């Protein structure tokens, strides 16, 4: 019942995206990465050319800030299916069951000042597990759990404006807040109740974009550092009773101090306008283990993941656009391999 309810809510919210644009008149200001894009810079030969209005990548972050006073809403819906697990030696092994995750990420962007924008991402996550190989303490082989994940707050400031040769270069500073459930995990929920990372994660880096007719290129290079945190779990304890049977006592509270690893994010994307309304998209997204610069030595296994996302964008109006894509995990280490259809829309007020 919970599964059906969440899927129905997601579908309803997804259908609301086109309704936001109903009856809106195009403002002809162009749109890229949030609904607004400045005019193209002069070409090296001095000739002006028309910049295409596009949605911007689905995962890769854009570089051009939202105009001052403009407000942009971007909901993104994804349903991921775990196909395998990447081992510590980069091999694909069995995931040990059937696992799915439905996400609804709401991104709210506001142009604070000239060249400066701020946005907040509020995610909702619902996980399912079924037919697991290793059952829970009471024989559970299926479970599901949902709630708010870790909320993100980001500031972006444009350092370099795009010119005939120079790309747009934007500095980024972001913080992930540990609002997702990560403590008192219930073994009977088979890991589905882990919705957050538990740490404050501070990220800094650069976003780059450049229009090279007929393509638009994007790149992200970020470095992220997480704070230490404590996992509080109620783990079951077992003993042999008088009959020689294995019995379970009340759960014992335990605390485990975690020292997460730093990681580097590298995202690349390219858009190719097919017509004034339709745009082809290809993204290559990744994160890589970076050890730990400061603090205690990490006690968390290193991880890495490289994914590809082909997609298609539809520019309904200059204020509203819709994008579809499928994210496919290619290689990784100590993480799940997934396939995730994704739908995202942007509406600029």
Coordinates of C-alpha atoms in Angstrom, one line a residue:
X1 CA 0.0 0.0 0.0
X2 CA 2.8 2.4 0.9
X3 CA 4.5 1.6 -2.4
X4 CA 1.4 2.3 -4.4
X5 CA 0.8 5.5 -2.5
X6 CA 4.3 6.9 -3.1
X7 CA 4.2 6.0 -6.8
X8 CA 0.7 7.7 -7.2
X9 CA 1.9 10.8 -5.5
X10 CA 5.0 10.9 -7.7
X11 CA 2.9 10.6 -10.8
X12 CA 0.5 13.3 -9.7
X13 CA 3.4 15.7 -9.0
X14 CA 5.0 14.8 -12.3
X15 CA 1.8 15.6 -14.1
X16 CA 1.7 19.0 -12.3
X17 CA 4.9 20.0 -14.1
X18 CA 3.2 20.7 -17.5
X19 CA 0.2 22.3 -15.7
X20 CA 2.6 25.0 -14.3
X21 CA 3.2 26.2 -17.8
X22 CA -0.4 26.2 -18.9
X23 CA -1.5 29.5 -20.2
X24 CA 2.0 31.1 -19.8
X25 CA 3.1 33.5 -22.5
X26 CA 6.7 33.1 -23.6
X27 CA 9.0 35.8 -22.3
X28 CA 11.6 35.3 -25.1
X29 CA 14.4 35.8 -22.7
X30 CA 16.0 32.4 -23.6
X31 CA 16.6 29.6 -21.2
X32 CA 19.5 27.4 -20.2
X33 CA 20.1 25.8 -16.8
X34 CA 17.2 27.3 -14.9
X35 CA 15.2 29.1 -17.6
X36 CA 17.4 32.1 -18.2
X37 CA 20.4 32.6 -20.4
X38 CA 22.2 35.7 -21.5
X39 CA 22.7 36.4 -25.2
X40 CA 25.5 34.6 -26.9
X41 CA 28.9 36.4 -26.9
X42 CA 30.2 37.6 -30.2
X43 CA 31.9 35.0 -32.3
X44 CA 35.7 35.2 -32.7
X45 CA 35.1 36.9 -36.1
X46 CA 32.9 39.5 -34.5
X47 CA 29.6 38.1 -36.0
X48 CA 26.7 37.6 -33.6
X49 CA 25.0 34.3 -33.5
X50 CA 21.8 33.1 -31.8
X51 CA 22.3 31.0 -28.6
X52 CA 19.8 28.1 -28.3
X53 CA 17.5 28.0 -25.3
X54 CA 17.9 24.7 -23.5
X55 CA 16.9 22.9 -20.3
X56 CA 20.5 22.3 -19.1
X57 CA 21.7 18.9 -17.9
X58 CA 19.7 16.9 -15.5
X59 CA 22.5 15.9 -13.0
X60 CA 25.5 18.1 -14.1
X61 CA 25.1 21.6 -12.6
X62 CA 25.0 24.7 -14.8
X63 CA 27.4 27.6 -14.6
X64 CA 25.3 30.7 -15.6
X65 CA 23.5 32.0 -12.5
X66 CA 19.9 32.8 -12.4
X67 CA 19.1 36.5 -13.0
X68 CA 18.6 38.7 -9.9
X69 CA 15.0 38.5 -8.5
X70 CA 14.2 35.4 -10.6
X71 CA 12.8 32.3 -8.9
X72 CA 13.1 28.8 -10.5
X73 CA 11.5 25.5 -9.4
X74 CA 12.9 22.2 -10.6
X75 CA 11.4 18.9 -9.5
X76 CA 13.2 15.7 -10.5
X77 CA 11.7 12.2 -10.2
X78 CA 13.8 9.0 -10.5
X79 CA 13.1 5.3 -10.0
X80 CA 16.4 3.3 -9.6
X81 CA 16.7 -0.5 -9.9
X82 CA 19.7 -2.1 -8.4
X83 CA 21.1 -4.6 -10.9
X84 CA 24.4 -5.6 -9.2
X85 CA 26.9 -4.5 -6.5
X86 CA 30.4 -3.3 -7.4
X87 CA 32.9 -5.1 -5.2
X88 CA 36.1 -3.6 -3.7
X89 CA 37.9 -4.9 -6.8
X90 CA 35.6 -3.2 -9.3
X91 CA 33.8 -6.4 -10.2
X92 CA 30.0 -6.9 -10.5
X93 CA 28.6 -9.3 -8.0
X94 CA 25.1 -10.2 -6.9
X95 CA 23.2 -7.5 -5.1
X96 CA 21.7 -10.2 -2.8
X97 CA 18.1 -9.4 -3.5
X98 CA 15.8 -7.0 -5.4
X99 CA 16.2 -3.4 -4.4
X100 CA 14.5 -0.2 -5.7
X101 CA 14.5 3.4 -4.7
X102 CA 12.1 6.2 -5.7
X103 CA 13.4 9.8 -5.3
X104 CA 11.6 13.2 -5.6
X105 CA 14.1 16.0 -5.5
X106 CA 12.8 19.6 -5.4
X107 CA 15.3 22.3 -6.3
X108 CA 14.4 25.9 -5.5
X109 CA 16.7 28.6 -7.0
X110 CA 16.7 32.3 -6.5
X111 CA 18.9 35.0 -8.1
X112 CA 20.2 37.0 -5.1
X113 CA 22.5 39.5 -6.8
X114 CA 24.1 40.0 -10.2
X115 CA 26.2 36.9 -10.9
X116 CA 25.1 35.2 -7.5
X117 CA 22.4 32.6 -7.0
X118 CA 21.4 30.4 -4.1
X119 CA 19.4 27.1 -4.3
X120 CA 18.1 24.5 -1.9
X121 CA 17.5 20.9 -2.8
X122 CA 14.9 19.0 -0.7
X123 CA 14.8 15.2 -1.5
X124 CA 12.2 12.6 -0.6
X125 CA 13.4 9.0 -0.8
X126 CA 11.5 5.7 -0.6
X127 CA 13.3 2.4 -0.7
X128 CA 12.2 -1.1 -1.2
X129 CA 13.9 -4.5 -0.6
X130 CA 12.4 -7.9 -1.5
X131 CA 13.6 -11.5 -1.9
X132 CA 16.8 -10.7 0.0
X133 CA 19.4 -13.5 0.4
X134 CA 20.2 -12.7 4.0
X135 CA 17.0 -12.2 6.0
X136 CA 16.6 -9.9 9.0
X137 CA 16.8 -11.0 12.6
X138 CA 13.2 -12.2 12.6
X139 CA 13.3 -13.8 9.1
X140 CA 12.3 -10.6 7.2
X141 CA 12.9 -10.9 3.5
X142 CA 11.2 -7.8 2.4
X143 CA 10.8 -4.2 3.7
X144 CA 10.3 -0.6 2.7
X145 CA 10.9 2.8 4.2
X146 CA 10.6 6.4 3.1
X147 CA 11.3 10.0 4.3
X148 CA 13.3 13.2 3.7
X149 CA 16.9 12.7 2.7
X150 CA 19.8 15.1 3.2
X151 CA 19.0 18.7 2.4
X152 CA 21.5 20.7 0.3
X153 CA 22.2 24.4 0.3
X154 CA 24.4 25.9 -2.5
X155 CA 25.8 29.3 -3.4
X156 CA 27.1 30.0 -6.9
X157 CA 29.0 33.1 -8.0
X158 CA 30.1 33.7 -11.6
X159 CA 33.8 34.5 -11.8
X160 CA 34.2 34.7 -15.6
X161 CA 31.5 35.6 -18.1
X162 CA 31.5 33.8 -21.3
X163 CA 33.2 35.5 -24.2
X164 CA 34.3 34.7 -27.8
X165 CA 37.0 32.3 -26.3
X166 CA 36.5 32.2 -22.5
X167 CA 33.9 29.9 -21.0
X168 CA 31.6 30.8 -18.1
X169 CA 33.3 29.9 -14.9
X170 CA 31.4 29.8 -11.6
X171 CA 32.6 29.1 -8.1
X172 CA 30.4 26.9 -5.9
X173 CA 30.1 26.4 -2.2
X174 CA 27.6 23.9 -0.8
X175 CA 26.6 22.2 2.4
X176 CA 24.7 18.9 2.8
X177 CA 22.8 18.8 6.1
X178 CA 22.2 15.3 7.8
X179 CA 18.4 15.5 7.7
X180 CA 18.0 12.0 6.3
X181 CA 17.4 9.1 8.7
X182 CA 20.7 7.4 9.6
X183 CA 20.5 6.5 13.3
X184 CA 18.8 3.7 15.1
X185 CA 18.6 1.7 11.9
X186 CA 16.4 -1.3 12.2
X187 CA 18.0 -4.6 11.0
X188 CA 14.5 -5.8 10.2
X189 CA 14.2 -3.1 7.5
X190 CA 17.1 -4.6 5.6
X191 CA 18.8 -1.3 5.0
X192 CA 15.8 0.5 3.5
X193 CA 15.7 3.0 6.4
X194 CA 19.1 4.4 5.6
X195 CA 18.1 7.7 3.9
X196 CA 21.0 10.0 4.7
X197 CA 24.8 10.0 5.1
X198 CA 24.8 11.3 8.7
X199 CA 27.5 14.0 8.1
X200 CA 27.6 17.6 7.2
X201 CA 29.3 17.6 3.8
X202 CA 31.1 20.8 2.7
X203 CA 31.7 21.1 -1.1
X204 CA 33.6 23.6 -3.1
X205 CA 34.6 23.7 -6.7
X206 CA 34.0 25.1 -10.2
X207 CA 31.2 24.9 -12.8
X208 CA 32.1 25.6 -16.4
X209 CA 30.0 26.0 -19.5
X210 CA 30.7 27.0 -23.1
X211 CA 28.7 27.3 -26.3
X212 CA 30.6 26.0 -29.3
X213 CA 28.1 26.0 -32.2
X214 CA 26.1 23.8 -32.4
X215 CA 27.0 22.2 -29.0
X216 CA 26.7 23.4 -25.4
X217 CA 29.3 21.9 -23.0
X218 CA 29.2 21.7 -19.2
X219 CA 31.7 20.6 -16.6
X220 CA 31.8 20.3 -12.8
X221 CA 34.9 19.8 -10.7
X222 CA 34.1 19.6 -6.9
X223 CA 35.9 18.6 -3.7
X224 CA 33.7 17.4 -0.8
X225 CA 34.6 16.9 2.9
X226 CA 32.3 15.2 5.5
X227 CA 32.3 15.7 9.2
X228 CA 32.6 12.9 11.7
X229 CA 29.4 11.5 13.1
X230 CA 28.1 8.8 15.4
X231 CA 25.8 6.0 14.4
X232 CA 23.4 4.9 17.2
X233 CA 22.0 1.5 16.6
X234 CA 19.9 -0.9 18.7
X235 CA 21.6 -4.2 17.8
X236 CA 20.0 -7.5 18.8
X237 CA 21.9 -9.7 21.2
X238 CA 21.7 -13.5 21.2
X239 CA 22.4 -16.2 23.9
X240 CA 22.0 -20.0 24.3
X241 CA 19.1 -20.7 26.7
X242 CA 18.7 -23.7 29.0
X243 CA 17.4 -25.9 26.2
X244 CA 20.3 -25.3 24.0
X245 CA 18.3 -23.1 21.6
X246 CA 19.6 -19.7 20.4
X247 CA 17.4 -17.0 21.9
X248 CA 17.3 -13.2 21.4
X249 CA 17.5 -10.6 24.1
X250 CA 16.3 -7.0 24.0
X251 CA 18.4 -4.8 21.6
X252 CA 21.6 -3.4 23.0
X253 CA 22.3 0.3 22.2
X254 CA 25.6 0.8 20.5
X255 CA 27.5 3.8 19.3
X256 CA 29.9 3.7 16.4
X257 CA 32.0 6.8 15.4
X258 CA 32.3 7.2 11.7
X259 CA 35.1 9.1 9.9
X260 CA 33.9 9.5 6.3
X261 CA 36.2 9.9 3.3
X262 CA 36.6 13.0 1.1
X263 CA 35.6 12.6 -2.5
X264 CA 35.9 14.4 -5.8
X265 CA 33.0 14.9 -8.2
X266 CA 33.7 15.2 -11.9
X267 CA 30.7 15.7 -14.3
X268 CA 30.7 16.3 -18.0
X269 CA 27.7 17.0 -20.2
X270 CA 26.9 18.1 -23.8
X271 CA 23.7 19.3 -25.4
X272 CA 22.9 19.3 -29.1
X273 CA 19.8 21.3 -30.2
X274 CA 17.9 19.2 -32.7
X275 CA 15.2 21.8 -33.3
X276 CA 14.0 24.9 -31.5
X277 CA 12.0 22.6 -29.2
X278 CA 14.0 19.4 -28.9
X279 CA 17.5 19.0 -27.5
X280 CA 19.6 15.9 -27.2
X281 CA 21.6 15.4 -24.0
X282 CA 24.5 13.2 -22.9
X283 CA 26.0 13.3 -19.4
X284 CA 29.0 11.5 -17.8
X285 CA 28.8 11.8 -14.0
X286 CA 31.2 10.4 -11.4
X287 CA 32.6 10.6 -7.9
X288 CA 35.9 9.3 -6.8
X289 CA 37.5 8.5 -3.4
X290 CA 40.0 11.2 -2.3
X291 CA 41.2 9.9 1.1
X292 CA 41.0 12.4 3.9
X293 CA 42.8 15.7 4.2
X294 CA 42.1 16.5 7.8
X295 CA 40.8 14.7 10.9
X296 CA 41.1 11.0 11.9
X297 CA 42.0 8.4 9.5
X298 CA 38.9 7.2 7.7
X299 CA 37.3 4.0 8.8
X300 CA 34.8 3.9 5.8
X301 CA 35.7 1.8 2.7
X302 CA 36.7 3.8 -0.4
X303 CA 34.1 4.1 -3.1
X304 CA 33.8 5.3 -6.7
X305 CA 31.1 5.4 -9.4
X306 CA 31.0 6.3 -13.1
X307 CA 27.6 6.7 -14.8
X308 CA 26.3 7.7 -18.2
X309 CA 22.9 9.5 -18.8
X310 CA 21.5 9.9 -22.3
X311 CA 18.5 12.1 -22.4
X312 CA 16.1 14.3 -24.4
X313 CA 14.8 17.8 -23.6
X314 CA 11.6 19.5 -24.7
X315 CA 11.4 23.3 -24.5
X316 CA 7.6 23.9 -24.1
X317 CA 8.0 27.6 -23.6
X318 CA 10.8 30.0 -22.6
X319 CA 9.7 29.6 -19.0
X320 CA 9.0 25.9 -18.9
X321 CA 10.9 22.8 -20.1
X322 CA 10.9 19.1 -19.6
X323 CA 13.6 16.5 -19.7
X324 CA 13.7 12.7 -19.8
X325 CA 16.7 10.4 -19.4
X326 CA 18.1 7.1 -18.1
X327 CA 21.1 7.0 -15.8
X328 CA 23.2 3.8 -16.1
X329 CA 26.0 3.0 -13.7
X330 CA 29.1 1.8 -15.7
X331 CA 31.9 1.0 -13.3
X332 CA 32.2 1.4 -9.5
X333 CA 33.7 0.3 -6.2
X334 CA 31.9 -0.6 -3.0
X335 CA 28.6 0.7 -4.2
X336 CA 25.4 -0.5 -6.0
X337 CA 25.1 -0.6 -9.8
X338 CA 21.7 0.8 -10.8
X339 CA 19.6 1.8 -13.8
X340 CA 17.3 4.8 -13.2
X341 CA 14.8 6.4 -15.5
X342 CA 14.6 10.1 -14.7
X343 CA 12.1 12.9 -15.4
X344 CA 12.8 16.5 -14.6
X345 CA 11.1 19.8 -15.3
X346 CA 12.0 23.5 -14.9
X347 CA 9.6 26.4 -14.4
X348 CA 11.0 29.9 -14.1
X349 CA 8.8 32.6 -12.5

